[in-house]
Amino acid sequence: MSDENTINIKLEEKSSDFPKSIIDENGEEIKIEYEKSVKPKREEWSNRFEFILCCIGTAVGLGNVWRFPYLCYKNGGGAFLIPYTITLCFIGLPLFFMELALGQFASQGAIGIWSISPMFKGIGYGMTMVSGLVCIYYNIIIAQCLFYFGVSFTSLLPWSNCNNSWNNRTLCYDGTDNSTQLSGKISPSEEYYEKHFLNMSDGIEDMGWPQWRLLVSLVIAWCIVIVILLKGIKYMGKVSYFTALFPYIILTILLIRGLVLPGSLNGILYYIRPDFKYLRNPRVWVEAATQIFFSLSVCNGNLITMSSYNKFTNNCLRDAVLVAVINCATSVYGGLVIFSNMGFMAFAKNVSMTDVVKGGPGLAFKVYPEALTKMPLSPLWSVLFFLMMIILGIGSQIALVETVLAGLQDELVRAKKLVTSNQKILYRLVMCLILFVLGVPMTCRGGMYVLEIFDGAVSGSPMLILALVEVLVVSYCYGIERFRMDIKLMIGYKPNKFWKYSWMIISPFLIFILIIGLTVLSILKKSTFPIGFVILQIVLSLLPIFFVISIFAFVYCKKGGWLLFSELKKPLHHWGPAHDEHKQNFYSSIQDESKTNSNFFQSKESILKKFHRRLSQSENDKNRINSSQEMEMEKLINDFAVTHSVNELPKF
């Protein structure tokens, strides 16, 4: 038990070299008692390669296979690569690098990282909300792939003909007769997907009950995710060897198979043939930019979370460029696989490419399965295709869920609500159960319409707005030079001026233009949903932005308002590297840069001086503020100084 003349200090490691007492200004001896700190050490990747594989698994997902090829096809073929590459270089890559650097520097998740500027902590909650919304419906798609994977273990694929009990013999057309009247006809694969598997209703108003096939598949999908996440980050790293590399093996097998089929060359030419007139259409540029956001997984907290488990000295710049290039190359490669098979399908059905090409789930569960039925050994190719889809989906899903879990877990640990390992396991199980329950409505007959609402909500402006606020806060509130110095502490050199001006000027300007363009396109687009569900989609899309605005307003109103506005933009005093050895270098760099800490971490005394200086600027202000009000405001600043300032920079 310590008395008034004893100081308790917690350290990560004790040492006999530390002083046992000090003499205060009155000449009295004050004893010092040292305790070992119980601060939990954050897990780290076993090696750099596992981190890169996890980033690839996170970024390379289902969209690389079913979204990018379709966008490329409908937006000018090879010409689409021009806006895609430009937005990659000046928006996607700078944001990708920024988020890797932030997470690695502070070893914090998507929420905790915003102690860099406490007024904007809502950005972290907004990112977590985006990941939460996506992972709810993303696992529905994985569940569908699991079901198709299971039913592919047969001698004859169930969607290969019109002779099944669920087929409408009048409308079903499998190409075995000589009919030329195809208007109103439906393929066996489409009928199997919509009428047998999903039992889809005619509209969202008719939701119906959960369909047992999809519900059971969803349970299995969540069990896979939970098992991986409960094992910890090192196990995720081991799983990434399979989830990141095996899809490339399957893609290559499917590409080789597709290239030897008749008509495949026509399909590939249809995919890559450039039509430069499309570059005059603003929609093409907007779709290229939004695809970059989804493809690279920026602004949903995934990259910040994954990089927070890195070693402090990892070269995150090299990793950012490497992963971004691999991801975009995979998108192009996946397009070759898809369109070589689409060309064969058009040849087999004797129709044009425009009659067979679709994007999104329609490609994965209607068009491509139909193409598989035209091949010899079709069940084998179906098993490989859906196995690849499952692996791609799981790789992205575990990153999405980990972002949600780690972000909130960091906050609970900081508040000492989660201490023991059992508490953390229970927390993760409960959170996954909640996410599963939220996804159950999407297993109903009208569930795909709900999925479409969720997808539309997060694929609009929210991620672009979060990106704009993020890059502005880091560049101007925290300071671009300070940020470049932080990166130098990690990788040994400051990023060049391309990165500096991209973060400060080019990226914010282009993102702002894209927000305007996407908003205009959204207004012009006519929704097929009833007005109530349109409002629901708008509310979901505004939720991430609501967190940014509400937390900004709360901090502004409750912690000093305009009086302390300039201080609230600055980092909390615990901002910085997690380990003492790196913190020492961090604080030394601050002192070397400014020779004072007053322009970075504000000292309590400097904040009080600023308060009194502002208070005395006007005689009217002095007359309007009585002594009790002044005491209240001084108490506010004292409370503020506890978390937002330090009396002096720590000595090591």
Coordinates of C-alpha atoms in Angstrom, one line a residue, residues 45-512:
W45 CA 2.2 -11.7 -38.2
S46 CA 4.6 -14.5 -38.1
N47 CA 6.4 -13.0 -41.1
R48 CA 6.0 -10.4 -43.8
F49 CA 4.9 -12.9 -46.5
E50 CA 1.8 -13.9 -44.5
F51 CA 0.8 -10.2 -44.2
I52 CA 1.1 -9.7 -48.0
L53 CA -0.9 -12.9 -48.6
C54 CA -3.6 -11.7 -46.2
C55 CA -3.7 -8.3 -48.0
I56 CA -4.0 -10.1 -51.3
G57 CA -6.7 -12.4 -49.9
T58 CA -8.5 -9.3 -48.6
A59 CA -8.2 -7.3 -51.8
V60 CA -8.7 -10.1 -54.3
G61 CA -12.3 -11.2 -53.8
L62 CA -15.4 -12.1 -55.7
G63 CA -15.5 -8.7 -57.4
N64 CA -12.3 -9.5 -59.3
V65 CA -14.1 -12.4 -61.0
W66 CA -17.6 -11.2 -61.6
R67 CA -17.5 -7.4 -61.4
F68 CA -14.4 -6.1 -63.1
P69 CA -14.7 -8.2 -66.3
Y70 CA -18.3 -7.1 -66.8
L71 CA -17.4 -3.4 -66.2
C72 CA -14.5 -3.7 -68.6
Y73 CA -16.8 -5.2 -71.2
K74 CA -19.6 -2.7 -71.0
N75 CA -17.3 0.4 -70.7
G76 CA -15.2 0.2 -73.8
G77 CA -13.1 -3.0 -73.3
G78 CA -9.4 -2.3 -73.1
A79 CA -10.2 1.5 -73.1
F80 CA -11.6 1.0 -69.6
L81 CA -8.1 0.3 -68.4
I82 CA -7.2 3.9 -68.9
P83 CA -9.5 5.5 -66.3
Y84 CA -8.9 2.4 -64.1
T85 CA -5.2 2.9 -64.1
I86 CA -5.4 6.6 -63.6
T87 CA -7.7 6.3 -60.6
L88 CA -5.5 3.5 -59.3
C89 CA -2.4 5.7 -59.4
F90 CA -3.8 8.9 -58.0
I91 CA -6.6 7.7 -55.6
G92 CA -6.4 3.9 -54.9
L93 CA -2.7 3.6 -54.3
P94 CA -2.2 6.7 -52.2
L95 CA -5.1 5.7 -49.9
F96 CA -3.9 2.1 -49.8
F97 CA -0.4 3.2 -48.7
M98 CA -1.8 5.7 -46.2
E99 CA -4.0 3.2 -44.4
L100 CA -1.2 0.6 -44.3
A101 CA 1.1 3.2 -42.8
L102 CA -1.5 4.4 -40.2
G103 CA -2.3 0.9 -38.9
Q104 CA 1.3 -0.2 -38.8
F105 CA 2.6 2.9 -37.0
A106 CA 0.1 2.9 -34.1
S107 CA -0.7 -0.8 -34.0
Q108 CA -4.4 0.0 -33.6
G109 CA -7.6 -1.0 -35.4
A110 CA -9.9 1.1 -37.5
I111 CA -11.4 2.9 -34.5
G112 CA -8.4 3.3 -32.2
I113 CA -6.2 4.7 -35.0
W114 CA -8.2 8.0 -34.8
S115 CA -6.6 9.1 -31.6
I116 CA -4.5 10.8 -34.2
S117 CA -7.3 13.4 -34.3
P118 CA -10.0 12.8 -31.7
M119 CA -12.6 15.1 -33.3
F120 CA -12.7 12.7 -36.3
K121 CA -12.9 9.4 -34.5
G122 CA -16.2 8.9 -36.3
I123 CA -14.2 8.0 -39.4
G124 CA -13.2 4.8 -37.6
Y125 CA -16.7 4.0 -36.6
G126 CA -17.9 4.8 -40.1
M127 CA -15.3 2.4 -41.6
T128 CA -16.3 -0.3 -39.2
M129 CA -20.0 0.2 -40.1
V130 CA -19.2 -0.2 -43.8
S131 CA -17.3 -3.5 -43.1
G132 CA -20.2 -4.6 -40.9
L133 CA -22.8 -4.0 -43.6
V134 CA -20.7 -5.7 -46.3
C135 CA -19.9 -8.8 -44.2
I136 CA -23.6 -9.4 -43.5
Y137 CA -24.5 -9.9 -47.2
Y138 CA -21.0 -11.1 -48.4
N139 CA -21.5 -14.3 -46.4
I140 CA -24.8 -14.9 -48.2
I141 CA -22.9 -15.0 -51.5
I142 CA -20.3 -17.4 -50.0
A143 CA -23.2 -19.6 -48.7
Q144 CA -24.6 -19.8 -52.2
C145 CA -21.2 -20.8 -53.5
L146 CA -21.0 -23.5 -50.8
F147 CA -24.3 -24.9 -51.9
Y148 CA -23.3 -25.0 -55.6
F149 CA -20.0 -26.6 -54.6
G150 CA -21.8 -29.3 -52.7
V151 CA -24.3 -30.2 -55.5
S152 CA -21.6 -30.3 -58.1
F153 CA -20.4 -33.6 -56.8
T154 CA -22.6 -35.5 -59.1
S155 CA -22.4 -37.2 -62.5
L156 CA -24.8 -34.7 -64.1
L157 CA -25.1 -31.1 -63.0
P158 CA -28.7 -30.5 -61.8
W159 CA -29.1 -27.3 -64.0
S160 CA -27.9 -29.0 -67.2
N161 CA -31.3 -29.7 -68.7
C162 CA -35.1 -29.0 -68.5
N163 CA -36.1 -32.4 -67.4
N164 CA -36.3 -31.8 -63.6
S165 CA -39.4 -31.4 -61.4
W166 CA -38.7 -27.7 -60.8
N167 CA -38.5 -26.8 -64.5
N168 CA -41.3 -25.1 -66.3
R169 CA -41.3 -27.1 -69.5
T170 CA -43.0 -24.3 -71.4
L171 CA -40.5 -21.6 -70.5
C172 CA -37.3 -23.6 -70.0
Y173 CA -34.9 -23.7 -73.0
D174 CA -31.7 -25.8 -72.9
G175 CA -30.7 -25.5 -76.6
T176 CA -31.6 -29.1 -77.4
D177 CA -34.5 -28.3 -79.7
N178 CA -34.5 -26.2 -82.9
S179 CA -36.8 -23.4 -81.6
T180 CA -35.8 -19.9 -82.7
Q181 CA -38.4 -18.2 -80.5
L182 CA -36.3 -17.5 -77.4
S183 CA -38.3 -14.4 -76.2
G184 CA -39.5 -15.0 -72.7
K185 CA -37.5 -18.3 -72.4
I186 CA -35.3 -19.1 -69.4
S187 CA -32.2 -21.2 -69.1
P188 CA -32.1 -24.2 -66.8
S189 CA -29.3 -22.6 -64.8
E190 CA -31.3 -19.5 -64.2
E191 CA -34.4 -21.4 -63.3
Y192 CA -32.4 -23.6 -60.9
Y193 CA -31.0 -20.6 -59.2
E194 CA -34.1 -18.5 -58.9
K195 CA -36.9 -21.0 -58.7
H196 CA -35.4 -24.0 -57.1
F197 CA -32.5 -22.9 -54.9
L198 CA -33.7 -19.4 -53.8
N199 CA -37.4 -19.8 -54.6
M200 CA -37.4 -16.1 -55.2
S201 CA -40.6 -14.1 -54.8
D202 CA -41.7 -11.5 -57.4
G203 CA -40.8 -8.5 -55.2
I204 CA -39.4 -7.4 -51.9
E205 CA -42.9 -6.9 -50.5
D206 CA -43.2 -10.8 -50.5
M207 CA -40.4 -11.7 -48.2
G208 CA -41.6 -15.2 -47.2
W209 CA -39.7 -17.5 -44.9
P210 CA -36.0 -18.5 -44.9
Q211 CA -35.1 -21.1 -47.5
W212 CA -33.6 -24.1 -45.7
R213 CA -30.9 -24.8 -48.3
L214 CA -29.5 -21.3 -48.1
L215 CA -30.0 -21.0 -44.4
V216 CA -28.0 -24.2 -43.7
S217 CA -25.3 -23.0 -46.1
L218 CA -25.1 -19.7 -44.3
V219 CA -24.6 -21.5 -41.0
I220 CA -21.7 -23.5 -42.5
A221 CA -20.2 -20.3 -43.9
W222 CA -20.3 -18.5 -40.5
C223 CA -18.8 -21.6 -38.8
I224 CA -15.8 -21.5 -41.1
V225 CA -15.3 -17.8 -40.5
I226 CA -15.6 -18.2 -36.7
V227 CA -13.2 -21.1 -36.5
I228 CA -10.5 -19.1 -38.4
L229 CA -11.1 -15.9 -36.4
L230 CA -11.0 -17.6 -33.0
K231 CA -7.6 -19.1 -33.7
G232 CA -6.0 -15.6 -33.9
I233 CA -4.0 -13.6 -36.3
K234 CA -1.2 -16.1 -36.7
Y235 CA -3.7 -18.7 -37.8
M236 CA -5.2 -16.3 -40.3
G237 CA -1.7 -15.9 -41.6
K238 CA -1.3 -19.7 -42.1
V239 CA -4.8 -19.9 -43.7
S240 CA -3.8 -17.1 -46.2
Y241 CA -1.3 -19.5 -47.9
F242 CA -4.3 -21.4 -49.1
T243 CA -6.9 -18.6 -49.5
A244 CA -4.5 -16.3 -51.4
L245 CA -2.5 -18.7 -53.6
F246 CA -4.9 -21.6 -54.4
P247 CA -7.4 -19.4 -56.4
Y248 CA -4.6 -18.6 -58.9
I249 CA -4.0 -22.3 -59.5
I250 CA -7.7 -22.8 -60.2
L251 CA -7.9 -19.6 -62.4
T252 CA -5.0 -20.9 -64.5
I253 CA -6.6 -24.3 -64.9
L254 CA -9.9 -22.7 -65.9
L255 CA -8.1 -20.3 -68.3
I256 CA -6.2 -23.1 -70.0
R257 CA -9.4 -25.1 -70.3
G258 CA -11.2 -22.1 -71.7
L259 CA -8.6 -21.3 -74.3
V260 CA -8.9 -24.7 -76.0
L261 CA -12.7 -24.3 -76.4
P262 CA -14.1 -23.2 -79.7
G263 CA -15.2 -19.5 -79.7
S264 CA -12.9 -18.6 -76.8
L265 CA -10.8 -16.2 -78.8
N266 CA -13.9 -14.2 -79.8
G267 CA -14.8 -13.9 -76.2
I268 CA -11.4 -12.6 -75.2
L269 CA -11.4 -10.1 -78.1
Y270 CA -14.8 -8.9 -77.0
Y271 CA -13.3 -8.3 -73.5
I272 CA -10.2 -6.4 -74.4
R273 CA -11.0 -4.7 -77.7
P274 CA -10.7 -0.9 -76.9
D275 CA -13.5 1.5 -77.8
F276 CA -12.2 4.9 -76.9
K277 CA -15.5 6.8 -77.4
Y278 CA -16.5 5.5 -73.9
L279 CA -13.9 7.7 -72.3
R280 CA -16.1 10.7 -73.0
N281 CA -18.8 9.3 -70.7
P282 CA -18.4 10.4 -67.0
R283 CA -20.1 7.2 -65.8
V284 CA -17.2 5.2 -67.1
W285 CA -14.8 7.2 -64.9
V286 CA -17.0 7.0 -61.8
E287 CA -17.4 3.2 -62.2
A288 CA -13.6 2.8 -62.6
A289 CA -13.0 4.7 -59.4
T290 CA -15.7 2.9 -57.4
Q291 CA -14.3 -0.4 -58.6
I292 CA -10.8 0.6 -57.4
F293 CA -12.3 1.3 -53.9
F294 CA -14.0 -2.1 -53.7
S295 CA -11.1 -3.9 -55.3
L296 CA -8.4 -2.5 -53.0
S297 CA -10.6 -2.6 -49.9
V298 CA -9.8 1.0 -49.0
C299 CA -11.9 3.0 -46.5
N300 CA -13.6 0.1 -44.9
G301 CA -10.9 -0.4 -42.2
N302 CA -9.6 -3.7 -43.5
L303 CA -6.1 -2.5 -44.4
I304 CA -5.7 -0.5 -41.2
T305 CA -6.6 -3.6 -39.2
M306 CA -4.4 -6.0 -41.1
S307 CA -1.4 -3.7 -41.0
S308 CA -1.8 -3.1 -37.3
Y309 CA -0.4 -6.6 -36.7
N310 CA 2.8 -5.7 -38.6
K311 CA 6.2 -5.3 -37.2
F312 CA 6.9 -1.6 -36.8
T313 CA 9.8 -1.6 -39.2
N314 CA 8.0 -3.4 -42.1
N315 CA 8.3 -1.6 -45.4
C316 CA 4.7 -0.8 -45.9
L317 CA 5.4 1.3 -49.0
R318 CA 6.8 -1.6 -50.9
D319 CA 3.9 -3.8 -49.7
A320 CA 1.3 -1.3 -50.8
V321 CA 2.6 -1.1 -54.4
L322 CA 3.1 -4.8 -54.6
V323 CA -0.4 -5.8 -53.4
A324 CA -2.2 -3.1 -55.4
V325 CA -0.5 -4.2 -58.6
I326 CA -1.1 -7.9 -57.9
N327 CA -4.8 -7.1 -57.2
C328 CA -5.4 -5.2 -60.4
A329 CA -3.5 -7.7 -62.5
T330 CA -5.7 -10.4 -61.0
S331 CA -8.8 -8.5 -62.1
V332 CA -7.5 -8.5 -65.7
Y333 CA -6.5 -12.1 -65.4
G334 CA -9.9 -13.1 -64.1
G335 CA -11.5 -11.4 -67.0
L336 CA -9.6 -13.6 -69.5
V337 CA -10.9 -16.7 -67.7
I338 CA -14.5 -15.5 -67.7
F339 CA -14.6 -14.2 -71.2
S340 CA -12.8 -17.2 -72.8
N341 CA -15.7 -19.3 -71.4
M342 CA -18.3 -16.8 -72.4
G343 CA -17.0 -16.9 -75.9
F344 CA -17.4 -20.6 -75.9
M345 CA -20.9 -20.4 -74.6
A346 CA -21.9 -17.9 -77.3
F347 CA -20.5 -20.3 -79.9
A348 CA -22.3 -23.3 -78.4
K349 CA -25.7 -21.5 -78.3
N350 CA -25.1 -19.8 -81.6
V351 CA -25.8 -16.3 -80.2
S352 CA -23.9 -13.1 -79.9
M353 CA -21.8 -12.2 -76.9
T354 CA -24.3 -9.5 -75.8
D355 CA -26.8 -12.3 -75.2
V356 CA -24.7 -14.2 -72.7
V357 CA -22.7 -11.6 -70.8
K358 CA -23.9 -10.5 -67.3
G359 CA -22.2 -9.1 -64.2
G360 CA -22.5 -9.8 -60.5
P361 CA -24.3 -12.8 -59.1
G362 CA -25.9 -13.4 -62.5
L363 CA -22.5 -14.3 -63.9
A364 CA -21.5 -16.6 -61.0
F365 CA -24.8 -18.5 -60.6
K366 CA -26.6 -18.3 -64.0
V367 CA -24.2 -17.6 -66.9
Y368 CA -21.0 -19.4 -65.9
P369 CA -22.8 -22.5 -64.6
E370 CA -24.6 -22.8 -67.9
A371 CA -21.3 -22.6 -69.7
L372 CA -19.9 -25.4 -67.5
T373 CA -22.7 -27.7 -68.7
K374 CA -21.4 -27.4 -72.2
M375 CA -18.0 -28.8 -71.3
P376 CA -16.9 -32.4 -71.0
L377 CA -16.5 -33.4 -67.4
S378 CA -18.7 -30.5 -66.4
P379 CA -19.0 -31.5 -62.7
L380 CA -15.2 -31.4 -62.3
W381 CA -15.0 -27.8 -63.7
S382 CA -18.0 -26.8 -61.6
V383 CA -16.3 -28.1 -58.4
L384 CA -13.2 -26.2 -59.2
F385 CA -15.0 -23.0 -60.1
F386 CA -17.1 -22.8 -57.0
L387 CA -14.2 -23.9 -54.8
M388 CA -12.3 -20.9 -56.2
M389 CA -15.2 -18.6 -55.4
I390 CA -15.5 -19.9 -51.8
I391 CA -11.8 -19.4 -51.2
L392 CA -11.9 -15.9 -52.7
G393 CA -14.9 -15.0 -50.6
I394 CA -13.6 -16.5 -47.3
G395 CA -10.3 -14.6 -47.7
S396 CA -12.2 -11.3 -48.0
Q397 CA -14.8 -12.2 -45.4
I398 CA -12.4 -13.0 -42.6
A399 CA -10.8 -9.6 -43.1
L400 CA -14.2 -7.8 -43.1
V401 CA -15.3 -9.5 -39.9
E402 CA -11.9 -9.1 -38.2
T403 CA -12.1 -5.3 -38.9
V404 CA -15.4 -5.1 -37.1
L405 CA -14.3 -7.3 -34.2
A406 CA -10.8 -5.8 -33.7
G407 CA -12.0 -2.2 -34.0
L408 CA -14.6 -2.6 -31.2
Q409 CA -12.4 -5.0 -29.2
D410 CA -9.6 -2.4 -29.0
E411 CA -12.1 0.1 -27.6
L412 CA -13.4 -2.4 -25.0
V413 CA -9.9 -3.4 -24.0
R414 CA -8.9 0.3 -23.5
A415 CA -12.0 0.7 -21.4
K416 CA -11.0 -2.4 -19.4
K417 CA -14.3 -4.2 -20.4
L418 CA -12.4 -7.1 -22.0
V419 CA -9.5 -8.4 -20.0
T420 CA -9.3 -12.2 -20.1
S421 CA -8.9 -14.4 -23.1
N422 CA -12.3 -16.1 -22.3
Q423 CA -14.0 -12.7 -22.4
K424 CA -12.5 -12.0 -25.8
I425 CA -13.6 -15.4 -27.2
L426 CA -17.1 -14.9 -25.9
Y427 CA -17.2 -11.4 -27.3
R428 CA -16.2 -12.7 -30.8
L429 CA -18.7 -15.5 -30.7
V430 CA -21.5 -13.1 -29.7
M431 CA -20.6 -10.5 -32.4
C432 CA -20.5 -13.2 -35.1
L433 CA -23.9 -14.5 -33.9
I434 CA -25.3 -11.0 -34.2
L435 CA -24.0 -10.6 -37.8
F436 CA -25.4 -14.0 -38.7
V437 CA -28.8 -13.1 -37.4
L438 CA -28.8 -9.9 -39.3
G439 CA -28.1 -11.9 -42.5
V440 CA -31.0 -14.4 -41.9
P441 CA -33.6 -12.1 -43.7
M442 CA -31.5 -12.5 -46.8
T443 CA -32.1 -16.2 -46.9
C444 CA -35.9 -15.6 -47.3
R445 CA -37.7 -15.7 -50.6
G446 CA -37.3 -11.9 -51.0
G447 CA -33.8 -12.0 -49.5
M448 CA -32.0 -11.2 -52.7
Y449 CA -33.8 -7.9 -52.9
V450 CA -32.6 -7.0 -49.4
L451 CA -29.1 -8.0 -50.4
E452 CA -29.4 -5.6 -53.3
I453 CA -30.4 -2.8 -51.0
F454 CA -27.4 -3.4 -48.7
D455 CA -25.0 -3.6 -51.7
G456 CA -26.4 -0.4 -53.1
A457 CA -26.1 1.4 -49.8
V458 CA -22.4 0.7 -49.3
S459 CA -21.4 1.0 -53.0
G460 CA -22.5 4.6 -53.3
S461 CA -21.0 7.7 -51.8
P462 CA -20.3 6.6 -48.2
M463 CA -16.8 5.2 -48.9
L464 CA -15.9 8.1 -51.1
I465 CA -16.9 10.6 -48.4
L466 CA -15.0 8.7 -45.7
A467 CA -12.0 8.6 -48.1
L468 CA -12.1 12.4 -48.6
V469 CA -12.4 13.1 -44.8
E470 CA -9.6 10.6 -44.0
V471 CA -7.1 12.0 -46.4
L472 CA -7.8 15.7 -45.4
V473 CA -7.5 14.9 -41.7
V474 CA -4.2 13.2 -42.0
S475 CA -2.8 15.7 -44.5
Y476 CA -4.0 18.9 -42.8
C477 CA -5.0 18.3 -39.2
Y478 CA -2.2 15.9 -38.3
G479 CA 0.2 17.4 -40.8
I480 CA 1.6 15.9 -44.0
E481 CA 5.2 16.4 -43.0
R482 CA 4.6 14.9 -39.6
F483 CA 3.0 11.9 -41.3
R484 CA 5.9 11.5 -43.7
M485 CA 8.3 11.7 -40.8
D486 CA 6.3 8.9 -39.1
I487 CA 6.7 6.8 -42.2
K488 CA 10.5 7.5 -42.2
L489 CA 10.7 6.1 -38.6
M490 CA 9.2 2.8 -40.0
I491 CA 10.9 2.3 -43.4
G492 CA 14.0 4.5 -43.1
Y493 CA 13.1 7.2 -45.6
K494 CA 10.4 9.7 -46.3
P495 CA 8.0 9.0 -49.1
N496 CA 8.7 11.2 -52.1
K497 CA 6.7 14.2 -53.3
F498 CA 4.4 12.2 -55.5
W499 CA 2.9 10.8 -52.3
K500 CA 2.9 14.2 -50.6
Y501 CA 1.0 16.0 -53.4
S502 CA -1.3 13.1 -54.0
W503 CA -2.4 13.1 -50.4
M504 CA -2.6 16.9 -50.1
I505 CA -4.1 17.9 -53.5
I506 CA -4.7 15.3 -56.2
S507 CA -6.5 12.6 -54.3
P508 CA -8.9 15.0 -52.4
F509 CA -9.7 16.9 -55.6
L510 CA -10.4 13.7 -57.6
I511 CA -12.5 12.1 -54.8
F512 CA -14.6 15.3 -54.5

